[in-house]
């Protein structure tokens, strides 16, 4: 079985949805198709949820009406048979009525939001199934709520996913195409939850790993992983091949084409991940697999929203127990650390989740003096930085002579060099690195 995931733009219009069905049809063998919501829908549903949570009923109803009108148009354009159009419109009304029922309801606002944003994927997969069935495909819609689960720490419950999805596949021997929702799942309490923005990639990887798929294909709006962020840099180019380690670093450090955690399940199960362009299906794309990494820098990504915390010890730094004390504070607040650098007098580290920043700073002040810097970005250079690539770091630093660097991490792994800079300098840094490192 292959797992094929199509992102928001890929299912963003009736004609794109038909193109997705063509791509799926042309791929041999059984497949699981994982869909995102139509592009724009998740954002719009967040807006609806915000209106509802803030008692702006009129605005919520107006936006819901606009969305219903949009989806009814999609159903008319996508489906040929009147009966199917009517069934699709009934489904659309039902989902938006469910959303409207959240007005004035007495549940935590975070749950209201999760219930509402989940409907985007429910809508796209149902519409796609109507279309596939009209085309005569042997297709089955599988609800993500029947197998995709996360635990108290918001980590996927691999055993549940593997067992439940395996059973669903085994019970539907005649099905050629399984269709399911990306992004959405159930929490440990059995409530509607999600795998965070962009999470459909993660769903696809989790399913692919669970069933030991032949391949996971991530179909999107670009021809694979580029050497640099195409949203900020011109003249980027697509990479033919990446190792799991490189791809994992790039995804984690901001390459939006992949959800930050999405490479991990595939890497663990050794299932290759192909990145493909829905709008240029013949372009080679990028294959992510176990492979040797050529020396030097291969690709650059940037992650925003970084906060750096510097702790200067009151006692001698690096006296034993000091770092343990520092890390304990972050553990207490379940806040993960992205990058660390040390000197004799201080340790600097970065976080992206600032939910508990005030409490963390307060506790750290018991160990040392604390300074906090916000609005930072991590620039991640992925590639091969082992001995055989000596000299690879000089073009990096030569490119950045005009940009103040707050932290540097080299040697943490053989596959990554990271720098922390002010976010306002990010674009300039990415462009300079594209020129200095890749000559473009
Ligand atoms: P989807 O909706 O299909 O999940 P996304 O918008 O999440 O698509 O991801 C695709 C986008 O990722 C591209 O359009 C591109 O702008 C952005 N992107 C950022 N960094 C990279 C990179 N290194 N290579 C390719 N695309 C990237
Ligand atoms: N629809 C969700 C989002 O917009 C998930 C995804 O697209 O992967 O974040
Ligand atoms: Mg995405």
Coordinates of C-alpha atoms and ligand atoms in Angstrom, one line a residue:
X1 CA 0.0 0.0 0.0
X2 CA 1.1 3.6 -0.7
X3 CA 0.1 6.5 1.4
X4 CA -0.7 9.7 -0.7
X5 CA -1.2 13.0 1.1
X6 CA -2.6 16.0 -0.7
X7 CA -2.4 19.4 0.9
X8 CA -4.8 22.4 1.0
X9 CA -3.9 23.9 -2.4
X10 CA -4.0 20.4 -4.0
X11 CA -7.7 20.1 -3.0
X12 CA -8.3 23.9 -3.2
X13 CA -10.9 23.9 -6.0
X14 CA -13.2 21.5 -7.8
X15 CA -10.8 21.3 -10.8
X16 CA -7.8 20.5 -8.4
X17 CA -9.8 17.9 -6.6
X18 CA -10.5 16.2 -10.0
X19 CA -6.8 16.4 -10.8
X20 CA -6.0 14.7 -7.4
X21 CA -8.4 11.9 -8.4
X22 CA -6.6 11.5 -11.7
X23 CA -3.2 11.3 -9.9
X24 CA -4.6 8.8 -7.5
X25 CA -6.1 6.7 -10.3
X26 CA -2.8 6.6 -12.2
X27 CA -0.9 5.2 -9.2
X28 CA -1.0 1.4 -9.2
X29 CA -2.0 -0.8 -6.3
X30 CA -3.9 -0.1 -3.1
X31 CA -3.5 3.3 -1.5
X32 CA -4.5 5.4 1.4
X33 CA -5.3 9.0 0.5
X34 CA -4.9 11.5 3.3
X35 CA -6.4 14.9 2.6
X36 CA -6.1 18.4 4.2
X37 CA -8.9 20.9 4.2
X38 CA -9.4 23.0 1.1
X39 CA -6.9 25.9 1.3
X40 CA -8.3 28.8 3.3
X41 CA -10.8 26.7 5.2
X42 CA -8.8 26.0 8.4
X43 CA -8.0 29.7 8.7
X44 CA -11.7 30.6 8.1
X45 CA -12.8 28.0 10.7
X46 CA -10.4 29.5 13.2
X47 CA -12.0 32.8 12.6
X48 CA -15.5 31.3 13.1
X49 CA -14.3 29.8 16.4
X50 CA -12.8 33.1 17.5
X51 CA -16.1 34.9 16.8
X52 CA -18.0 32.3 18.7
X53 CA -15.7 32.3 21.7
X54 CA -15.8 36.1 21.8
X55 CA -19.7 36.2 21.6
X56 CA -19.7 37.7 18.2
X57 CA -22.6 35.6 17.0
X58 CA -23.5 37.8 14.0
X59 CA -20.0 37.7 12.6
X60 CA -19.8 34.0 13.1
X61 CA -23.1 33.4 11.4
X62 CA -22.1 35.6 8.4
X63 CA -18.9 33.7 7.9
X64 CA -20.6 30.4 8.3
X65 CA -23.1 31.4 5.6
X66 CA -20.3 32.5 3.3
X67 CA -18.6 29.1 3.8
X68 CA -21.8 27.2 3.2
X69 CA -22.3 29.1 -0.1
X70 CA -18.7 28.3 -1.1
X71 CA -19.0 24.6 -0.4
X72 CA -22.4 24.3 -2.1
X73 CA -20.8 25.8 -5.2
X74 CA -18.0 23.3 -4.9
X75 CA -20.5 20.4 -4.6
X76 CA -22.3 21.6 -7.8
X77 CA -19.1 21.9 -9.8
X78 CA -17.4 18.8 -8.6
X79 CA -20.3 16.3 -8.8
X80 CA -22.4 15.5 -11.9
X81 CA -25.4 13.5 -10.5
X82 CA -28.2 15.4 -8.8
X83 CA -28.5 12.7 -6.2
X84 CA -24.8 13.1 -5.2
X85 CA -25.0 16.9 -5.2
X86 CA -28.0 16.7 -2.8
X87 CA -26.2 14.2 -0.6
X88 CA -23.1 16.4 -0.5
X89 CA -25.2 19.5 0.3
X90 CA -26.9 17.7 3.1
X91 CA -23.5 16.8 4.5
X92 CA -22.3 20.4 4.2
X93 CA -25.4 21.7 6.0
X94 CA -25.0 19.1 8.7
X95 CA -21.4 20.0 9.4
X96 CA -22.1 23.8 9.5
X97 CA -25.1 23.2 11.7
X98 CA -22.8 21.3 14.1
X99 CA -20.4 24.3 14.0
X100 CA -23.3 26.7 14.7
X101 CA -24.4 24.6 17.7
X102 CA -21.2 25.9 19.5
X103 CA -22.7 29.3 20.0
X104 CA -23.2 29.8 23.7
X105 CA -22.2 26.3 24.6
X106 CA -20.6 25.7 28.0
X107 CA -17.3 24.0 27.1
X108 CA -13.7 25.3 27.2
X109 CA -13.0 27.6 24.3
X110 CA -10.0 25.5 23.3
X111 CA -12.4 22.5 22.8
X112 CA -14.8 24.7 20.8
X113 CA -11.9 25.7 18.5
X114 CA -10.8 22.1 18.0
X115 CA -14.3 20.9 17.2
X116 CA -14.8 23.6 14.7
X117 CA -11.4 23.5 12.8
X118 CA -11.7 19.7 12.4
X119 CA -14.6 20.1 10.1
X120 CA -12.4 21.3 7.2
X121 CA -10.9 17.9 6.7
X122 CA -14.3 16.2 7.2
X123 CA -15.7 18.3 4.4
X124 CA -12.8 17.8 1.9
X125 CA -12.7 14.0 2.4
X126 CA -16.5 13.6 2.0
X127 CA -16.5 15.6 -1.2
X128 CA -13.6 13.7 -2.5
X129 CA -15.3 10.3 -1.8
X130 CA -18.5 11.5 -3.6
X131 CA -16.4 12.3 -6.6
X132 CA -14.4 9.1 -6.5
X133 CA -17.6 7.0 -6.3
X134 CA -19.2 8.9 -9.1
X135 CA -16.1 7.9 -11.2
X136 CA -16.7 4.3 -10.2
X137 CA -13.7 3.8 -7.8
X138 CA -13.7 1.2 -5.1
X139 CA -13.2 3.7 -2.4
X140 CA -13.9 3.8 1.4
X141 CA -14.0 6.8 3.7
X142 CA -12.2 6.1 6.9
X143 CA -12.8 8.5 9.8
X144 CA -9.5 9.6 11.4
X145 CA -11.4 9.6 14.7
X146 CA -11.5 5.8 14.4
X147 CA -7.7 5.3 14.6
X148 CA -5.7 8.5 15.0
X149 CA -5.1 9.2 18.7
X150 CA -2.8 11.3 20.8
X151 CA -1.9 10.9 24.5
X152 CA -1.7 13.3 27.4
X153 CA 1.6 14.7 26.1
X154 CA 0.0 15.2 22.7
X155 CA 2.2 12.5 21.2
X156 CA 0.6 10.0 18.8
X157 CA -0.4 6.7 20.3
X158 CA 1.5 4.4 17.8
X159 CA 0.0 1.2 19.1
X160 CA -3.6 2.4 18.7
X161 CA -2.9 3.8 15.2
X162 CA -1.2 0.7 14.1
X163 CA -3.8 -1.7 15.5
X164 CA -6.9 0.2 14.6
X165 CA -5.9 1.2 11.1
X166 CA -4.6 -2.3 10.4
X167 CA -8.0 -3.7 11.3
X168 CA -9.8 -1.2 9.1
X169 CA -7.6 -2.2 6.1
X170 CA -8.0 -5.9 6.8
X171 CA -11.8 -5.6 7.1
X172 CA -12.2 -3.9 3.7
X173 CA -10.5 -6.3 1.3
X174 CA -12.3 -5.0 -1.8
X175 CA -11.3 -1.4 -1.2
X176 CA -8.7 0.0 -3.6
X177 CA -8.6 3.6 -2.3
X178 CA -9.0 4.4 1.4
X179 CA -9.6 8.1 2.0
X180 CA -9.1 9.7 5.4
X181 CA -8.6 13.1 7.0
X182 CA -5.2 14.4 7.8
X183 CA -4.6 16.7 10.8
X184 CA -7.5 15.6 13.0
X185 CA -7.4 13.0 15.8
X186 CA -8.9 12.1 19.2
X187 CA -7.3 13.2 22.4
X188 CA -6.6 10.9 25.4
X189 CA -10.0 11.9 26.7
X190 CA -11.6 10.9 23.5
X191 CA -12.3 14.5 22.4
X192 CA -11.7 16.0 19.0
X193 CA -8.1 17.2 18.7
X194 CA -5.5 17.9 16.0
X195 CA -1.8 17.4 15.2
X196 CA -1.2 21.2 15.0
X197 CA -1.1 23.4 11.9
X198 CA 0.1 21.5 8.8
X199 CA -0.5 18.3 10.6
X200 CA -1.8 16.3 7.6
X201 CA 1.8 15.5 6.6
X202 CA 2.2 14.0 10.1
X203 CA -1.0 12.0 9.7
X204 CA 0.3 10.6 6.4
X205 CA 3.7 9.7 7.9
X206 CA 2.1 8.0 11.0
X207 CA -0.2 5.9 8.8
X208 CA 2.6 5.0 6.4
X209 CA 4.8 3.9 9.3
X210 CA 1.9 2.0 10.9
X211 CA 1.1 -0.1 7.9
X212 CA 4.8 -0.3 6.7
X213 CA 3.7 1.4 3.5
X214 CA 5.8 1.0 0.3
X215 CA 6.1 4.7 0.1
X216 CA 4.6 7.9 1.5
X217 CA 3.9 10.6 -1.1
X218 CA 3.3 14.2 0.0
X219 CA 1.6 16.0 -2.9
X220 CA 1.8 19.8 -2.6
X221 CA 2.1 23.0 -4.7
X222 CA 5.9 22.9 -5.3
X223 CA 8.2 20.4 -7.0
X224 CA 9.9 19.1 -3.8
X225 CA 12.2 20.4 -1.1
X226 CA 14.1 23.4 -2.2
X227 CA 17.6 24.3 -1.1
X228 CA 16.3 27.5 0.6
X229 CA 12.9 29.0 1.6
X230 CA 11.2 30.0 -1.7
X231 CA 8.9 32.4 0.1
X232 CA 11.8 34.6 0.9
X233 CA 14.5 33.8 -1.6
X234 CA 14.6 33.8 -5.4
X235 CA 16.5 31.3 -7.5
X236 CA 16.0 28.3 -5.2
X237 CA 16.1 24.9 -6.7
X238 CA 14.6 21.5 -5.9
X239 CA 16.7 18.7 -4.4
X240 CA 16.4 15.3 -5.9
X241 CA 17.3 13.3 -2.8
X242 CA 17.5 14.0 0.9
X243 CA 18.4 11.7 3.9
X244 CA 15.8 11.3 6.6
X245 CA 18.1 13.2 9.0
X246 CA 18.5 16.2 6.7
X247 CA 14.7 16.3 6.0
X248 CA 13.9 16.0 9.7
X249 CA 16.2 18.9 10.6
X250 CA 14.7 21.1 7.8
X251 CA 11.1 20.3 8.7
X252 CA 11.7 20.9 12.4
X253 CA 13.5 24.2 11.7
X254 CA 10.9 25.7 9.4
X255 CA 10.8 24.2 5.9
X256 CA 7.0 24.6 5.7
X257 CA 6.6 22.0 3.0
X258 CA 6.8 19.4 5.8
X259 CA 5.1 19.5 9.3
X260 CA 7.9 19.7 11.9
X261 CA 7.5 16.1 13.2
X262 CA 6.4 14.5 10.0
X263 CA 9.7 12.8 9.0
X264 CA 10.1 11.0 12.3
X265 CA 7.6 8.1 11.9
X266 CA 8.7 7.5 8.3
X267 CA 12.4 7.5 9.4
X268 CA 11.7 5.1 12.2
X269 CA 9.8 2.7 9.9
X270 CA 12.3 3.3 7.1
X271 CA 9.5 4.2 4.7
X272 CA 10.7 6.5 1.9
X273 CA 8.9 9.9 1.6
X274 CA 8.4 11.4 -1.9
X275 CA 7.6 15.1 -2.2
X276 CA 5.6 15.8 -5.4
X277 CA 3.9 18.7 -7.1
X278 CA 0.2 18.1 -7.8
X279 CA 0.3 20.8 -10.5
X280 CA 3.4 19.4 -12.2
X281 CA 3.0 15.6 -11.6
X282 CA 5.8 14.8 -14.0
X283 CA 8.5 16.9 -12.2
X284 CA 10.9 14.7 -10.3
X285 CA 10.2 16.0 -6.8
X286 CA 12.3 15.0 -3.9
X287 CA 12.8 11.5 -2.4
X288 CA 13.6 11.3 1.3
X289 CA 15.2 8.0 2.3
X290 CA 18.2 6.4 4.0
X291 CA 21.1 7.6 1.9
X292 CA 24.6 9.1 2.1
X293 CA 24.8 12.8 2.4
X294 CA 27.3 14.6 0.2
X295 CA 29.7 16.9 2.0
X296 CA 28.7 20.5 2.7
X297 CA 25.5 22.5 3.0
X298 CA 22.5 21.0 1.2
X299 CA 19.6 23.2 2.3
X300 CA 18.6 26.1 4.5
X301 CA 15.5 26.7 6.5
X302 CA 14.4 29.2 9.1
X303 CA 12.1 29.0 12.1
X304 CA 10.6 32.2 13.6
X305 CA 9.1 32.9 17.0
X306 CA 12.2 31.9 18.9
X307 CA 13.0 33.2 22.4
X308 CA 16.5 33.0 23.8
X309 CA 17.1 32.8 27.5
X310 CA 20.6 33.5 29.0
X311 CA 21.3 32.3 32.5
X312 CA 24.4 33.5 34.3
X313 CA 25.2 31.4 37.3
X314 CA 25.4 32.9 40.7
X315 CA 28.0 30.2 41.6
X316 CA 30.7 28.9 39.4
X317 CA 29.1 28.0 36.1
X318 CA 29.5 24.4 35.0
X319 CA 29.8 23.4 38.6
X320 CA 28.1 20.1 38.6
X321 CA 24.4 20.2 39.1
X322 CA 24.0 23.7 37.5
X323 CA 22.8 22.5 34.0
X324 CA 20.7 19.9 35.7
X325 CA 19.0 22.6 37.7
X326 CA 18.4 24.7 34.5
X327 CA 17.0 21.8 32.5
X328 CA 14.8 20.8 35.4
X329 CA 13.0 24.1 35.2
X330 CA 12.1 23.5 31.5
X331 CA 11.0 20.0 32.3
X332 CA 8.8 21.3 35.1
X333 CA 6.9 23.3 32.5
X334 CA 7.1 20.7 29.7
X335 CA 8.9 23.2 27.5
X336 CA 11.4 21.8 25.0
X337 CA 14.7 23.5 24.3
X338 CA 15.8 23.9 20.6
X339 CA 19.3 25.1 20.9
X340 CA 22.0 25.5 23.6
X341 CA 25.3 27.2 23.8
X342 CA 27.6 27.5 26.9
X343 CA 30.5 29.6 28.1
X344 CA 32.3 29.6 31.4
X345 CA 30.0 32.2 32.8
X346 CA 26.6 31.6 31.2
X347 CA 24.4 29.2 29.2
X348 CA 22.0 30.4 26.5
X349 CA 19.2 28.4 25.2
X350 CA 16.2 28.9 22.9
X351 CA 12.5 27.9 23.1
X352 CA 9.6 28.4 20.8
X353 CA 6.8 27.7 23.2
X354 CA 6.5 30.7 25.5
X355 CA 3.3 29.6 27.3
X356 CA 5.1 29.4 30.7
X357 CA 7.9 31.9 30.0
X358 CA 7.1 34.0 33.1
X359 CA 7.2 31.0 35.5
X360 CA 10.3 29.6 33.9
X361 CA 12.2 32.9 34.3
X362 CA 11.0 33.2 37.9
X363 CA 12.4 29.7 38.7
X364 CA 15.6 30.3 36.8
X365 CA 16.3 33.5 38.7
X366 CA 16.8 31.3 41.8
X367 CA 19.8 29.7 40.0
X368 CA 21.3 32.7 38.3
X369 CA 20.6 36.1 36.6
X370 CA 18.4 35.8 33.6
X371 CA 18.1 37.7 30.3
X372 CA 15.4 37.1 27.7
X373 CA 15.5 38.0 24.0
X374 CA 12.4 37.7 21.8
X375 CA 11.7 38.0 18.1
X376 CA 14.5 35.7 17.1
X377 CA 14.8 33.2 14.3
X378 CA 16.9 30.0 14.0
X379 CA 18.6 29.6 10.6
X380 CA 19.2 25.9 10.1
X381 CA 21.8 24.7 7.6
X382 CA 21.3 21.0 6.9
X383 CA 23.9 18.9 5.1
X384 CA 27.0 16.9 5.9
X385 CA 29.4 18.5 8.4
X386 CA 31.6 15.6 9.1
X387 CA 35.4 15.7 8.7
X388 CA 35.2 15.2 5.0
X389 CA 33.5 18.5 4.6
X390 CA 36.1 20.7 6.2
X391 CA 35.8 24.3 5.0
X392 CA 32.0 24.1 4.7
X393 CA 31.5 26.6 7.4
X394 CA 33.6 29.4 6.0
X395 CA 31.1 30.4 3.2
X396 CA 28.3 30.3 5.9
X397 CA 30.0 32.9 8.1
X398 CA 31.5 34.9 5.2
X399 CA 28.0 35.4 3.9
X400 CA 26.8 36.8 7.2
X401 CA 29.4 39.5 7.9
X402 CA 26.6 42.2 8.0
X403 CA 24.2 40.2 10.3
X404 CA 24.5 40.1 14.1
X405 CA 24.6 36.5 15.2
X406 CA 23.2 35.7 18.7
X407 CA 24.0 32.0 19.0
X408 CA 25.8 29.3 17.0
X409 CA 25.4 25.6 17.2
X410 CA 27.9 23.3 15.4
X411 CA 28.6 19.7 16.1
X412 CA 25.4 18.8 17.9
X413 CA 24.8 16.4 15.0
X414 CA 26.8 15.8 11.8
X415 CA 23.9 17.1 9.8
X416 CA 23.2 20.5 11.1
X417 CA 24.6 23.9 11.8
X418 CA 22.3 26.4 13.4
X419 CA 22.5 30.1 14.0
X420 CA 20.2 32.4 15.9
X421 CA 19.6 35.9 14.5
X422 CA 17.0 38.7 14.9
X423 CA 13.9 37.8 12.8
X424 CA 14.1 41.3 11.2
X425 CA 17.4 40.1 9.6
X426 CA 16.1 36.7 8.5
X427 CA 15.3 37.5 4.8
X428 CA 18.6 39.2 4.3
X429 CA 20.4 36.3 5.9
X430 CA 18.6 33.7 3.7
X431 CA 19.3 35.7 0.6
X432 CA 23.0 36.2 1.6
X433 CA 23.4 32.5 2.3
X434 CA 21.8 31.5 -1.0
X435 CA 24.5 33.6 -2.7
X436 CA 27.4 32.8 -0.5
X437 CA 26.8 29.1 -0.1
X438 CA 25.0 28.1 -3.3
X439 CA 26.3 30.9 -5.6
X440 CA 22.7 31.9 -6.7
Ligands
LIG1 P1 0.3 22.0 1.7 O1 -0.9 22.8 1.8 O2 0.3 21.2 0.4 O3 0.6 21.2 2.9 P2 2.3 24.0 2.5 O4 1.9 25.4 2.2 O5 2.1 23.5 3.9 O6 1.5 23.0 1.4 O7 3.8 23.6 2.0 C1 4.2 24.0 0.7 C2 4.9 25.3 0.8 O8 6.1 25.3 1.6 C3 5.5 25.8 -0.6 O9 4.5 26.4 -1.3 C4 6.6 26.7 -0.2 O10 6.2 28.1 -0.2 C5 6.9 26.4 1.3 N1 8.3 26.1 1.6 C6 9.0 26.6 2.6 N2 10.2 26.1 2.6 C7 10.3 25.3 1.5 C8 11.4 24.5 1.0 N3 12.6 24.5 1.5 N4 11.1 23.8 -0.1 C9 9.9 23.8 -0.7 N5 8.9 24.5 -0.2 C10 9.1 25.3 0.9
LIG2 N1 -5.8 22.0 7.4 C1 -4.7 22.0 8.4 C2 -4.0 23.3 8.3 O1 -4.3 24.2 7.5 C3 -3.8 20.8 8.3 C4 -2.9 20.7 7.0 O2 -3.2 21.5 6.1 O3 -2.0 19.9 7.0 O4 -3.1 23.5 9.1
LIG3 MG1 1.4 21.8 4.8

